[in-house]
Short mmCIF file of C-alpha atoms in Angstrom, two decimals:
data_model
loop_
_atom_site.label_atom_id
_atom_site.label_comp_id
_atom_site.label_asym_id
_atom_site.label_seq_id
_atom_site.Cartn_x
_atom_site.Cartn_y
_atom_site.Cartn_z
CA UNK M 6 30.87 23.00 2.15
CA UNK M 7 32.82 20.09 3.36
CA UNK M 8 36.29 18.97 2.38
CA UNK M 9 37.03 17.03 -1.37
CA UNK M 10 36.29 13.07 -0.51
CA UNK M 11 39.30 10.71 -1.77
CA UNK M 12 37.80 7.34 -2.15
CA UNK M 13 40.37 4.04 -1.83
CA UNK M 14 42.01 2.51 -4.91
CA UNK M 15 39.84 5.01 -7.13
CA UNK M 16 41.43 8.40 -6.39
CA UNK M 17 38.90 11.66 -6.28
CA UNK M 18 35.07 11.25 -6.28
CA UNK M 19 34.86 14.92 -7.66
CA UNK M 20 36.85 13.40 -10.33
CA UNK M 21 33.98 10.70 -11.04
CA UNK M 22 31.20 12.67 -10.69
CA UNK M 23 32.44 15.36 -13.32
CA UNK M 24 32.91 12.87 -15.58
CA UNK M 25 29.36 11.72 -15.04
CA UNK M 26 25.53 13.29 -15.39
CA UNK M 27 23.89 15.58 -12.99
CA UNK M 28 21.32 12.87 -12.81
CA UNK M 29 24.05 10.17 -12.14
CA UNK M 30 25.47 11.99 -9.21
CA UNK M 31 22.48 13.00 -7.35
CA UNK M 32 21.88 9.35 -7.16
CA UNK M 33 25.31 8.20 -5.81
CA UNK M 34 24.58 11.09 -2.82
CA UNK M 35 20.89 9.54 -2.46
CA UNK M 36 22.46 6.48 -1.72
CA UNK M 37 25.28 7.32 0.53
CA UNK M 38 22.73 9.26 2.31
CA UNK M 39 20.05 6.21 2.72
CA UNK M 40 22.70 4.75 4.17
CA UNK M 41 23.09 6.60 7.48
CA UNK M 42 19.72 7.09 7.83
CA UNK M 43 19.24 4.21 10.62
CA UNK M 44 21.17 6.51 12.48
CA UNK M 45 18.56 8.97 12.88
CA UNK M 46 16.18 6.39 14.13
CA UNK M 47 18.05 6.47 17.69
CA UNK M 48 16.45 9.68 18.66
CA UNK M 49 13.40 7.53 19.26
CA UNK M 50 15.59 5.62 21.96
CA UNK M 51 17.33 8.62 23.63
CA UNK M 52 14.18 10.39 24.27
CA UNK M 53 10.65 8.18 23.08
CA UNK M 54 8.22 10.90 24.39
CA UNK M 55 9.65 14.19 23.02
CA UNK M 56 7.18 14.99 20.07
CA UNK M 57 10.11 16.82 18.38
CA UNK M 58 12.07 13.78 17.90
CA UNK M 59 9.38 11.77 15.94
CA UNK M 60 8.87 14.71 14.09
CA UNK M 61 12.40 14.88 13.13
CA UNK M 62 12.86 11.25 12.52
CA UNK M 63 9.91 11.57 10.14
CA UNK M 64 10.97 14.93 8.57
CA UNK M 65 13.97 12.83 7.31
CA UNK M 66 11.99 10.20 6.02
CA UNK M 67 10.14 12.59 4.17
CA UNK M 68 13.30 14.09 2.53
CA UNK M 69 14.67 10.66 1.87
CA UNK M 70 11.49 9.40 0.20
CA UNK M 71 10.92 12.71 -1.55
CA UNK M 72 14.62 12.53 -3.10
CA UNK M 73 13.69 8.89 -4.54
CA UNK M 74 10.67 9.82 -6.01
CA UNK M 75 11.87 12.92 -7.58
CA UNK M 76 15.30 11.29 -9.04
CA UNK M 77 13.55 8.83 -10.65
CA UNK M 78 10.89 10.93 -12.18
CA UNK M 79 12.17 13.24 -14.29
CA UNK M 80 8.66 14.14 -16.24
CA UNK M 81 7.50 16.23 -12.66
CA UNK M 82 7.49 20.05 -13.18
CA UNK M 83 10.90 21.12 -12.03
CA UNK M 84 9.14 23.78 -9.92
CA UNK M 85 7.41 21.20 -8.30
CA UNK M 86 10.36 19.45 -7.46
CA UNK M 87 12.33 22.91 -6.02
CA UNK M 88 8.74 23.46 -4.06
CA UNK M 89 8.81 19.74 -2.35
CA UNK M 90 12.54 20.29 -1.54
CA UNK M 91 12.76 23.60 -0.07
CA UNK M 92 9.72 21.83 2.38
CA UNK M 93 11.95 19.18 3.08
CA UNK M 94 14.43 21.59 4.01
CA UNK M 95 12.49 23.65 5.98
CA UNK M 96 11.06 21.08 8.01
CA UNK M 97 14.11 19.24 8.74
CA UNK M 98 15.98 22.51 9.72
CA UNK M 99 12.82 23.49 12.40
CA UNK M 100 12.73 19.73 13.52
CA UNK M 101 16.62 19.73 13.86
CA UNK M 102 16.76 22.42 16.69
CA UNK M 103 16.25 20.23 19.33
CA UNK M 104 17.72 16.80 17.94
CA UNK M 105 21.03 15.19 20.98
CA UNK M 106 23.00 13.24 18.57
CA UNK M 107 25.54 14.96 16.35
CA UNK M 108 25.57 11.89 13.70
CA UNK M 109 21.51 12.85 13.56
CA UNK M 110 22.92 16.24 12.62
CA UNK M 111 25.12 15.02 9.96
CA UNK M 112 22.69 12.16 8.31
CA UNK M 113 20.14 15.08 8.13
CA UNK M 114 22.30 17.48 6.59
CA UNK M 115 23.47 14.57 4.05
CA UNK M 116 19.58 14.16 3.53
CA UNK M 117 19.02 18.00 2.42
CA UNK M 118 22.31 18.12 0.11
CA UNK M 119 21.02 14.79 -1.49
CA UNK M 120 17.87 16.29 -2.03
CA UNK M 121 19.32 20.19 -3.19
CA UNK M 122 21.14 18.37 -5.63
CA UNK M 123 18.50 17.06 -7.81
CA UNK M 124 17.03 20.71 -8.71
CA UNK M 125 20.19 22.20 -8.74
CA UNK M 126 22.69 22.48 -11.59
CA UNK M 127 26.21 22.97 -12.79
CA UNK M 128 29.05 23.44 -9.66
CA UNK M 129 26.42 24.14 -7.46
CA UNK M 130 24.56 20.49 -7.92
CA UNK M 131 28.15 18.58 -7.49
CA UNK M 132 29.18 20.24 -4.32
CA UNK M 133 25.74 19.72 -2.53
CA UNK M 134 26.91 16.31 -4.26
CA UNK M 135 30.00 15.90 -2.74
CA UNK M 136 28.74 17.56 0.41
CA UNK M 137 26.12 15.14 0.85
CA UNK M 138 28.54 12.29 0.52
CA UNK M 139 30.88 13.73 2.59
CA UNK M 140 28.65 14.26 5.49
CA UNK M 141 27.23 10.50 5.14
CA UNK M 142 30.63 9.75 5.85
CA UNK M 143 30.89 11.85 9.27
CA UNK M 144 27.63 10.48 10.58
CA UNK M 145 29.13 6.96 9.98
CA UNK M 146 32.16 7.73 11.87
CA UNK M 147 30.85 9.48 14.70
CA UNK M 148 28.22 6.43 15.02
CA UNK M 149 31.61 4.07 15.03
CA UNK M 150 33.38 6.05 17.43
CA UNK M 151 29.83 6.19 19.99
CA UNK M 152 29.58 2.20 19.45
CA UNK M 153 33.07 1.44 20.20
CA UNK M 154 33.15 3.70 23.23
CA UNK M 155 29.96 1.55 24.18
CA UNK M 156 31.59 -1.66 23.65
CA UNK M 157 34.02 -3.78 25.67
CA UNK M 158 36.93 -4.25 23.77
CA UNK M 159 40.02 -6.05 24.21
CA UNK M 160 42.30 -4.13 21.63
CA UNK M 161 41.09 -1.37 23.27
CA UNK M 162 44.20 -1.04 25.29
CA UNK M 163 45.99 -0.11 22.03
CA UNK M 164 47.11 3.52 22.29
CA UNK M 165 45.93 3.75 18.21
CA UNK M 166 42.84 1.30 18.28
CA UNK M 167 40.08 4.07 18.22
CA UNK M 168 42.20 5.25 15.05
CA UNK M 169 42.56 2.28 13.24
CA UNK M 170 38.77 1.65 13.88
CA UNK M 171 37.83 4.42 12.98
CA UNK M 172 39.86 4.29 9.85
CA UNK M 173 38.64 1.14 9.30
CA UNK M 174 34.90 1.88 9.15
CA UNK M 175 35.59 4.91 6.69
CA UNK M 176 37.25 2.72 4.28
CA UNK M 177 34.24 0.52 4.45
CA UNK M 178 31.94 3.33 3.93
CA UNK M 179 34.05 4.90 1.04
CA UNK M 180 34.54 1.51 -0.77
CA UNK M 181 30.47 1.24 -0.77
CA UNK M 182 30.16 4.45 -2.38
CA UNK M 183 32.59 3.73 -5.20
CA UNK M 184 30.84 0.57 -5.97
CA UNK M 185 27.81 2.80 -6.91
CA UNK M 186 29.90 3.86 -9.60
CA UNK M 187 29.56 0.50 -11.40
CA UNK M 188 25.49 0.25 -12.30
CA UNK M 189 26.01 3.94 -13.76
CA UNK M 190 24.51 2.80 -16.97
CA UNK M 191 21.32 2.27 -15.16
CA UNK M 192 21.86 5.83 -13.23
CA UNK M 193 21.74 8.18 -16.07
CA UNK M 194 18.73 6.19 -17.23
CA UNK M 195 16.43 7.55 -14.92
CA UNK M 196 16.21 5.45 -11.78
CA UNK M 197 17.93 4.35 -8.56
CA UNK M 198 20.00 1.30 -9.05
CA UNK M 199 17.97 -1.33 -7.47
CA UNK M 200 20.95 -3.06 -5.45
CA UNK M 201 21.17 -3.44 -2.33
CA UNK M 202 22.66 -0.96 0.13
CA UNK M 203 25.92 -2.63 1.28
CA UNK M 204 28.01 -4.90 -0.35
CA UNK M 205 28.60 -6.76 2.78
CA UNK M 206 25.09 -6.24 5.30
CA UNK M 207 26.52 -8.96 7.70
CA UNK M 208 30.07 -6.59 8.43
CA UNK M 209 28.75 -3.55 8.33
CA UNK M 210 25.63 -4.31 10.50
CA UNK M 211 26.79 -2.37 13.45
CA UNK M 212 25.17 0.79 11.22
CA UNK M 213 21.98 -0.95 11.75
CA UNK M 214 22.14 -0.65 15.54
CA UNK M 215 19.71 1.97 15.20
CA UNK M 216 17.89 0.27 12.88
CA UNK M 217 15.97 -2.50 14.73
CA UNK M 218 14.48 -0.89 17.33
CA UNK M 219 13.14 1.05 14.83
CA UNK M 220 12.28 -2.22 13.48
CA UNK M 221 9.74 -3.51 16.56
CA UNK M 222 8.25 -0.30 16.90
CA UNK M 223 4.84 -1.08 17.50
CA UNK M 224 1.95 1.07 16.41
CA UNK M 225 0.90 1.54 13.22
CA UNK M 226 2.47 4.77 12.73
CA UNK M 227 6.11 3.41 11.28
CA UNK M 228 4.78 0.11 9.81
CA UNK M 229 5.14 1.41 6.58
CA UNK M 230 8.49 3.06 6.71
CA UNK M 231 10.07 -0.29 8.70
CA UNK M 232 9.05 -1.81 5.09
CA UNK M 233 10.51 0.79 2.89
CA UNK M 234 13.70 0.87 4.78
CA UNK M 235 13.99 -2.55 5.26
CA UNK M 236 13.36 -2.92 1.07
CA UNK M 237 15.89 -0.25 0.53
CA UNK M 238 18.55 -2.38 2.43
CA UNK M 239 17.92 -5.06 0.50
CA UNK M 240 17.38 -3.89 -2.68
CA UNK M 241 14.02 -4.55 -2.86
CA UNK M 242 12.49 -1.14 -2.80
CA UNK M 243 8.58 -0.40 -2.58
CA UNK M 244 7.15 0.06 -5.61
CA UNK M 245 7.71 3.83 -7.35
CA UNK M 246 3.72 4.49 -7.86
CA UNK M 247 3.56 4.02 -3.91
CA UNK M 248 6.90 6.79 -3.04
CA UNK M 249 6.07 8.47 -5.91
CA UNK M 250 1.94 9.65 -3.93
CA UNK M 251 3.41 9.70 -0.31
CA UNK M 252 6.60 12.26 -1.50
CA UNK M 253 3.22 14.60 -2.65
CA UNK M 254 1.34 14.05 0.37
CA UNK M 255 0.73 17.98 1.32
CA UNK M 256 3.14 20.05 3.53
CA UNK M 257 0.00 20.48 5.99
CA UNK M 258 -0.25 16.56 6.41
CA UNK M 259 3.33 16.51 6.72
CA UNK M 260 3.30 18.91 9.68
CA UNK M 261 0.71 16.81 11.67
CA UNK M 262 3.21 14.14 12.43
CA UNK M 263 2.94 10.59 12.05
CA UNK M 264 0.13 9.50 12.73
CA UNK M 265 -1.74 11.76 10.12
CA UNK M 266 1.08 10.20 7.40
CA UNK M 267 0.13 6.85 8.57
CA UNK M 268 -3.26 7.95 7.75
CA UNK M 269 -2.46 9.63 4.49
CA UNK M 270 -0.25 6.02 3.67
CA UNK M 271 -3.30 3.76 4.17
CA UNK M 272 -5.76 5.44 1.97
CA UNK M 273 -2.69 5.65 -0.81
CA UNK M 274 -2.10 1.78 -0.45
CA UNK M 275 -6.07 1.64 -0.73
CA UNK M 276 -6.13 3.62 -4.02
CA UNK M 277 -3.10 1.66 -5.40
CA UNK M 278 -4.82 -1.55 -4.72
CA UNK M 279 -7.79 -1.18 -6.96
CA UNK M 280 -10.99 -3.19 -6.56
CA UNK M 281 -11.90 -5.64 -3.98
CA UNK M 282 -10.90 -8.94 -6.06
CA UNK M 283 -13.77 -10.99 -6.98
CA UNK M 284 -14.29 -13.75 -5.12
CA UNK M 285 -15.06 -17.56 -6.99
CA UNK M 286 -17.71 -18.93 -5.40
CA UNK M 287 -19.60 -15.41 -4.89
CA UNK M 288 -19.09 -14.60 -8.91
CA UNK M 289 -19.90 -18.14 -9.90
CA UNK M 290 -23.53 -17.62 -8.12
CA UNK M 291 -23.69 -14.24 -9.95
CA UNK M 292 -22.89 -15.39 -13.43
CA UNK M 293 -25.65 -18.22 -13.01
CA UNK M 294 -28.33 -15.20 -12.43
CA UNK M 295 -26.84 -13.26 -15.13
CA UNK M 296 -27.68 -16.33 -17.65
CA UNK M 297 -31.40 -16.77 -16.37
CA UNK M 298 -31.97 -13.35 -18.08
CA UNK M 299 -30.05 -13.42 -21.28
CA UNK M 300 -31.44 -10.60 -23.00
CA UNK M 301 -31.33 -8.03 -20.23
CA UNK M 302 -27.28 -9.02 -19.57
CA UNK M 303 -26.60 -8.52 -23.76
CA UNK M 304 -28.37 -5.88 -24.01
CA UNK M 305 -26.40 -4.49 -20.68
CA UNK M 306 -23.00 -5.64 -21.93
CA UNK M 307 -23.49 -4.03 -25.17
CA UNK M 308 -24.84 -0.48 -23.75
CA UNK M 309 -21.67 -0.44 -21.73
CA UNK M 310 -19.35 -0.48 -24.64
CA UNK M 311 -21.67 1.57 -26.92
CA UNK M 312 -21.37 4.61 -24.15
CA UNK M 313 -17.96 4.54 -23.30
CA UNK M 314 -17.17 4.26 -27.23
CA UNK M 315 -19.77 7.06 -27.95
CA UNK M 316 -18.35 9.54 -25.02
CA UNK M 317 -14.64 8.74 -26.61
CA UNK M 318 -15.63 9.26 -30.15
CA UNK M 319 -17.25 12.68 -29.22
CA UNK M 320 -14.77 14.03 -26.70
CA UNK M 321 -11.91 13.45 -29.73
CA UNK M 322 -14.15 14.81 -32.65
CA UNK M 323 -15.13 17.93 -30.52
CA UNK M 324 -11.64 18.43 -28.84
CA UNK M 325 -10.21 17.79 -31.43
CA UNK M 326 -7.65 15.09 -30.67
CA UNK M 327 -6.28 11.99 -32.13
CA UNK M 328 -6.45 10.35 -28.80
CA UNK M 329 -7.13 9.73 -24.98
CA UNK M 330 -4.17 11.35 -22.92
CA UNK M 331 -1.96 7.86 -21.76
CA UNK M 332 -3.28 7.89 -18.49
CA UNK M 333 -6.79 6.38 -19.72
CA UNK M 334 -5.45 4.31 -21.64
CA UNK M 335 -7.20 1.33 -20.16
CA UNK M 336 -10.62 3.47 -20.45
CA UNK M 337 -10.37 2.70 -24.20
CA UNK M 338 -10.21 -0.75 -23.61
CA UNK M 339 -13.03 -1.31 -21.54
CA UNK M 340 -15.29 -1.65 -24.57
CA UNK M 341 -14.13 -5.06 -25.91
CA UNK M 342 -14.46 -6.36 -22.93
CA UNK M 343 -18.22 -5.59 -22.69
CA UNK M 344 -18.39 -6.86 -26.45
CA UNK M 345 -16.52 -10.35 -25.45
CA UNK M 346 -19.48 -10.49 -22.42
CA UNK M 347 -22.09 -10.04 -24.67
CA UNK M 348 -21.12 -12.62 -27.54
CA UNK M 349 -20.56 -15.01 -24.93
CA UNK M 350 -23.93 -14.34 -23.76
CA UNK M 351 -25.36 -14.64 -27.25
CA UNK M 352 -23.80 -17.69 -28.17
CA UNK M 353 -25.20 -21.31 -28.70
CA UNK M 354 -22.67 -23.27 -26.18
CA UNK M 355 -23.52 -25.33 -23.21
CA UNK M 356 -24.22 -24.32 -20.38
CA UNK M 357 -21.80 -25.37 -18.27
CA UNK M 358 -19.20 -23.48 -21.17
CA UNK M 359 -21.48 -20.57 -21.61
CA UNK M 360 -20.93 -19.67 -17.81
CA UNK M 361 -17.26 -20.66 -17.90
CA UNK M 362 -16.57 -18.23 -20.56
CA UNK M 363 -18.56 -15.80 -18.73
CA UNK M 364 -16.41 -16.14 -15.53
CA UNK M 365 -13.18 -15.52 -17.45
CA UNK M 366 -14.72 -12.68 -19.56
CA UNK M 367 -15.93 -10.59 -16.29
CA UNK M 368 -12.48 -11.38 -14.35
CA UNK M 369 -10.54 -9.53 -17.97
CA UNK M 370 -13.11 -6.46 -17.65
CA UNK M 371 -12.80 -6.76 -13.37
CA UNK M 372 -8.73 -6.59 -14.44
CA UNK M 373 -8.87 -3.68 -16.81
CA UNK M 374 -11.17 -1.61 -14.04
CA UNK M 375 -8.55 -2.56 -11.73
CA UNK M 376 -5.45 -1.33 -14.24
CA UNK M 377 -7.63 1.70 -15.09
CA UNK M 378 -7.89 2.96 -11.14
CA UNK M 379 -3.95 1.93 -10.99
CA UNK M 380 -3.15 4.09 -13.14
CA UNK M 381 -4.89 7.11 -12.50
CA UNK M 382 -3.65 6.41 -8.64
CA UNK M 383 -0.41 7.16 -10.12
CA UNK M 384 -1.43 10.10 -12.10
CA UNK M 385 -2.66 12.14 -10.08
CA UNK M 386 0.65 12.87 -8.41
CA UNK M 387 2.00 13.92 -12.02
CA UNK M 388 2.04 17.46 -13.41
CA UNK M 389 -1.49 17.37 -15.69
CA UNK M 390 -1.29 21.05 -16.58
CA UNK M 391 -0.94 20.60 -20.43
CA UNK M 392 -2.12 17.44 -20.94
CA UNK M 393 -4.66 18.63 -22.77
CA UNK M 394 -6.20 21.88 -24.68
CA UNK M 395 -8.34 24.72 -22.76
CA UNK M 396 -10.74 23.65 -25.39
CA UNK M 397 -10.19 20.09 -25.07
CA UNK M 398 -10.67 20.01 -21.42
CA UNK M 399 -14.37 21.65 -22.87
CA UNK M 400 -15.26 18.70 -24.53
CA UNK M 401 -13.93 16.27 -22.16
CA UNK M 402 -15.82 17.29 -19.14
CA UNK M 403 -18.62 17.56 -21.36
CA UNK M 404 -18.34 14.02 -22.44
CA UNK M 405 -16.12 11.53 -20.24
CA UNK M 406 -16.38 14.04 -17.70
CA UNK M 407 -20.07 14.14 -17.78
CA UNK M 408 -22.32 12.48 -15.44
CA UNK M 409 -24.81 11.42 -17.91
CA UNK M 410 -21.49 9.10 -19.39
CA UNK M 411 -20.63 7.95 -15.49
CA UNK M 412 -24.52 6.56 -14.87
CA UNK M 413 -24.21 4.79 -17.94
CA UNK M 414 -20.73 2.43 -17.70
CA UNK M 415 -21.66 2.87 -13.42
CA UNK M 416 -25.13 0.51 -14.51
CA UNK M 417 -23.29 -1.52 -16.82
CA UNK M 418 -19.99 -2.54 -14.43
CA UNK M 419 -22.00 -2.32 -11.87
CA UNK M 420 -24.55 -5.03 -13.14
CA UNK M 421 -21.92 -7.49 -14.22
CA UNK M 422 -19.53 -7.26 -10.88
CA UNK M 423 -22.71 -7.64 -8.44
CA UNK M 424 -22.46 -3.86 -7.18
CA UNK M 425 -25.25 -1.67 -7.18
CA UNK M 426 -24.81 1.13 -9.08
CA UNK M 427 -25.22 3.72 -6.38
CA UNK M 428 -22.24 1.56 -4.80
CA UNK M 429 -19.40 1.97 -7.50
CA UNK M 430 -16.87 5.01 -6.77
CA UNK M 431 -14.03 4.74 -9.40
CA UNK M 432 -12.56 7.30 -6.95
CA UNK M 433 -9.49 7.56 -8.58
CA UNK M 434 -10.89 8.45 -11.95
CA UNK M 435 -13.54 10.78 -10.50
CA UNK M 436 -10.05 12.56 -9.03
CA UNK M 437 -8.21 12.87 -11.85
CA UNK M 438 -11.41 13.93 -14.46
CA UNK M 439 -11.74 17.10 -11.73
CA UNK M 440 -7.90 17.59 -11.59
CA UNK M 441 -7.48 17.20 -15.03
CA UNK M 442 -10.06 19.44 -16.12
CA UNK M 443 -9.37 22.33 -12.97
CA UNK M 444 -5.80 22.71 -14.31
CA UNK M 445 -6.17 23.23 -17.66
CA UNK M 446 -8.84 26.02 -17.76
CA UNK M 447 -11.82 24.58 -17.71
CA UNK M 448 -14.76 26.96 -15.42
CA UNK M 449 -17.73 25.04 -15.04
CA UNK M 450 -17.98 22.24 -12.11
CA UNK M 451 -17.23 18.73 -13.20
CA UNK M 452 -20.40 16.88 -13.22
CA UNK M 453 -20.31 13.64 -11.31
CA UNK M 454 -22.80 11.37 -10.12
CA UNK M 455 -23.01 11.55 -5.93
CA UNK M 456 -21.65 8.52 -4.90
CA UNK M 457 -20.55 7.46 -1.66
CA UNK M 458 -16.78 5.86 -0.75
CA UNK M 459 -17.35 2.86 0.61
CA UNK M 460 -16.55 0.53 -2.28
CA UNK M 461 -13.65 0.89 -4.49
CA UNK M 462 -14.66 -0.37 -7.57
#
């Protein structure tokens, strides 16, 4: 427990946060906490080959990014989110042992309180609050007073210069945190105001003097977190879907260091991606061969939509249920897009229409595939226990879940994006069906159709 933080011209920030949410203040100690973090980023300078300092470095990236993610989603299990933070804390305590800069002590203890805070309730959630403002604050002024000891300085002659520096930069780092005070309309709604960092980057970029050498760190092991800082600072975050799968990323992963989190980033950005866009001139070329044999591409179109409509009509009338759970929401409109292919197909235009239409109508389904994957990218970091019955999850894996309904739609997408059948993955979908159905009870193996990984389709 720290001392009570006064803030400048608006009196006690225990004061405001009482009179706020929990959810409200865990965010205003997120963000005073994001903003010492370049300080941390030094340890790479004062000693590059010590394995201990990238693994602290990343250890508070990890708590950083795992307070985001869990702040702004409330619907994870609450267990889940006590679970990721007491790993956070862990880690950052072992990594800490070793760590030479006391403002790397203080930004990583404003890291854990920021984090504690979200789980916790009640006094107890606007101490570690206050605590993790007030310890932002120290690691700012001990970084102020180990710059301007670094730094030639003509005032500093002045028997009270350090002082009034010093002073100076707290005021500075106060006023920022009472401005966070202003979007808190957008706080209690459930996410991180998106603005940027500081109100004023250009006079308070002497905090950033740890940040750029961060910044031209070469190696693809901090690529990604030199963007997600850098689109922190300027309020221009990374995407939620993205923090939201690297904060889940296992504690095992975690404890292999960066390079196996590199690792673990690029095959998230893969799955977030979707599909390999189609290209013009290739899909132009196909749609011309799809036309030369009319009846065999209605006939496909039209199986497509019957099977995927079949497997959904059965999995609700067995389940029963009145509908898909959200996340496939795009699965249920797959069929219409196999319907628009085949009356296109079927029609009595021109030919130069017939295969314009048919270009536009394979790009909608190649865009709904590519929604569908999104999503379930996204879901798969989300609690699923629940989402449906023990004796829906029967019926599902016997239906959408079933192989004999993935060789189906696999021929028909398959035949109308130029992939071979045996080439098609959906690997996100294939993920969450097993999830899905392992959580909520059901025994037998989910049958899937062995497919390899090399296209993501």
């Amino acid at each position: 427990m720290v001392d009570e933080v006064k803030l400048e011209g608006s009196g006690s920030l225990k004061d405001l946060l009482e009179a706020h949410s929990e959810h409200a203040r865990s965010a205003i100690a997120i963000r005073a906490a994001l903003r010492v973090l370049p300080v941390v980023f030094q340890e790479l300078d004062e000693r590059p080959s010590e394995s201990d300092t990238s693994d602290f470095v990343l250890c508070c990236l990890r708590t950083a990014i795992t307070a985001i993610s869990t702040h702004n989603f409330e619907s994870k299990d609450r267990n889940d989110r006590e679970i990721a933070a007491s790993e956070c804390q862990l880690a950052l305590m072992s990594a800490s042992s070793e760590i030479v800069l006391a403002e790397s002590h203080s930004a990583a203890q404003a890291l854990s309180n920021a984090l504690a805070c979200i789980s916790a309730s009640g006094t107890t959630a606007l101490q570690l609050a206050l605590d993790a403002c007030e310890y932002s604050i120290r690691a700012f002024v001990l970084k102020q007073t180990r710059l301007y000891s670094e730094t030639d300085n003509t005032e500093r002659n002045s028997p009270n210069a350090l002082e009034d520096h010093l002073e100076e930069a707290e005021t500075a780092f106060r006023a920022n945190i009472s401005l966070d005070f202003e979007p808190l309309g957008q706080l209690q709604s459930g996410s991180l105001s998106p603005k940027v960092l500081w109100s004023d980057p250009a006079k308070h970029g002497m905090m950033f003097s740890g940040w750029p050498n961060f910044a031209m760190a070469e190696g693809p092991s901090w690529s990604f977190w030199q963007k997600w800082y850098l689109g922190i600072m300027e309020g221009l975050p990374v995407g939620m879907p993205m923090q939201l799968r690297i904060s889940a990323i296992a504690d095992s992963i975690w404890r292999q260091g960066p390079e196996a989190i590199a690792q673990a980033i690029r095959e998230i950005e893969r799955e977030l991606a979707g599909p390999t866009p189609l290209e013009d001139a290739v899909l132009q070329k196909h749609v011309e061969l799809l036309l030369k044999n009319p009846v065999l591409s209605e006939a496909t179109a039209m199986n497509g939509a019957e099977t995927i409509e079949q497997a959904i009509s059965d999995y609700l009338r067995e389940a029963p249920a009145n509908c898909l759970p959200e996340d496939l929401k795009h699965l249920e409109g797959l069929p219409q897009h196999f319907k628009a292919i085949a009356r296109v197909i079927g029609s009595q235009t021109s030919k130069d229409q017939k295969e314009k239409q048919l270009t536009d109508e394979i790009s909608k389904l190649h865009a709904r595939v590519t929604e569908l994957e999104k999503e379930l990218a996204v879901a798969r970091s989300k609690e699923l226990k629940g989402v449906i019955s023990q004796e829906a999850a029967k019926s599902f894996g016997k239906t959408i879940g079933s192989s004999l309904f993935w060789s189906g739609a696999a021929v028909s997408v398959g035949y109308f994006f130029g992939v071979a059948p045996s080439d098609l993955t959906l690997e996100n979908f294939r993920n969450y069906v097993e999830e899905l159905l392992r959580v909520n009870g059901e025994t037998a193996p989910v049958a899937q159709p062995q497919l390899p990984s090399s296209i993501d389709v």
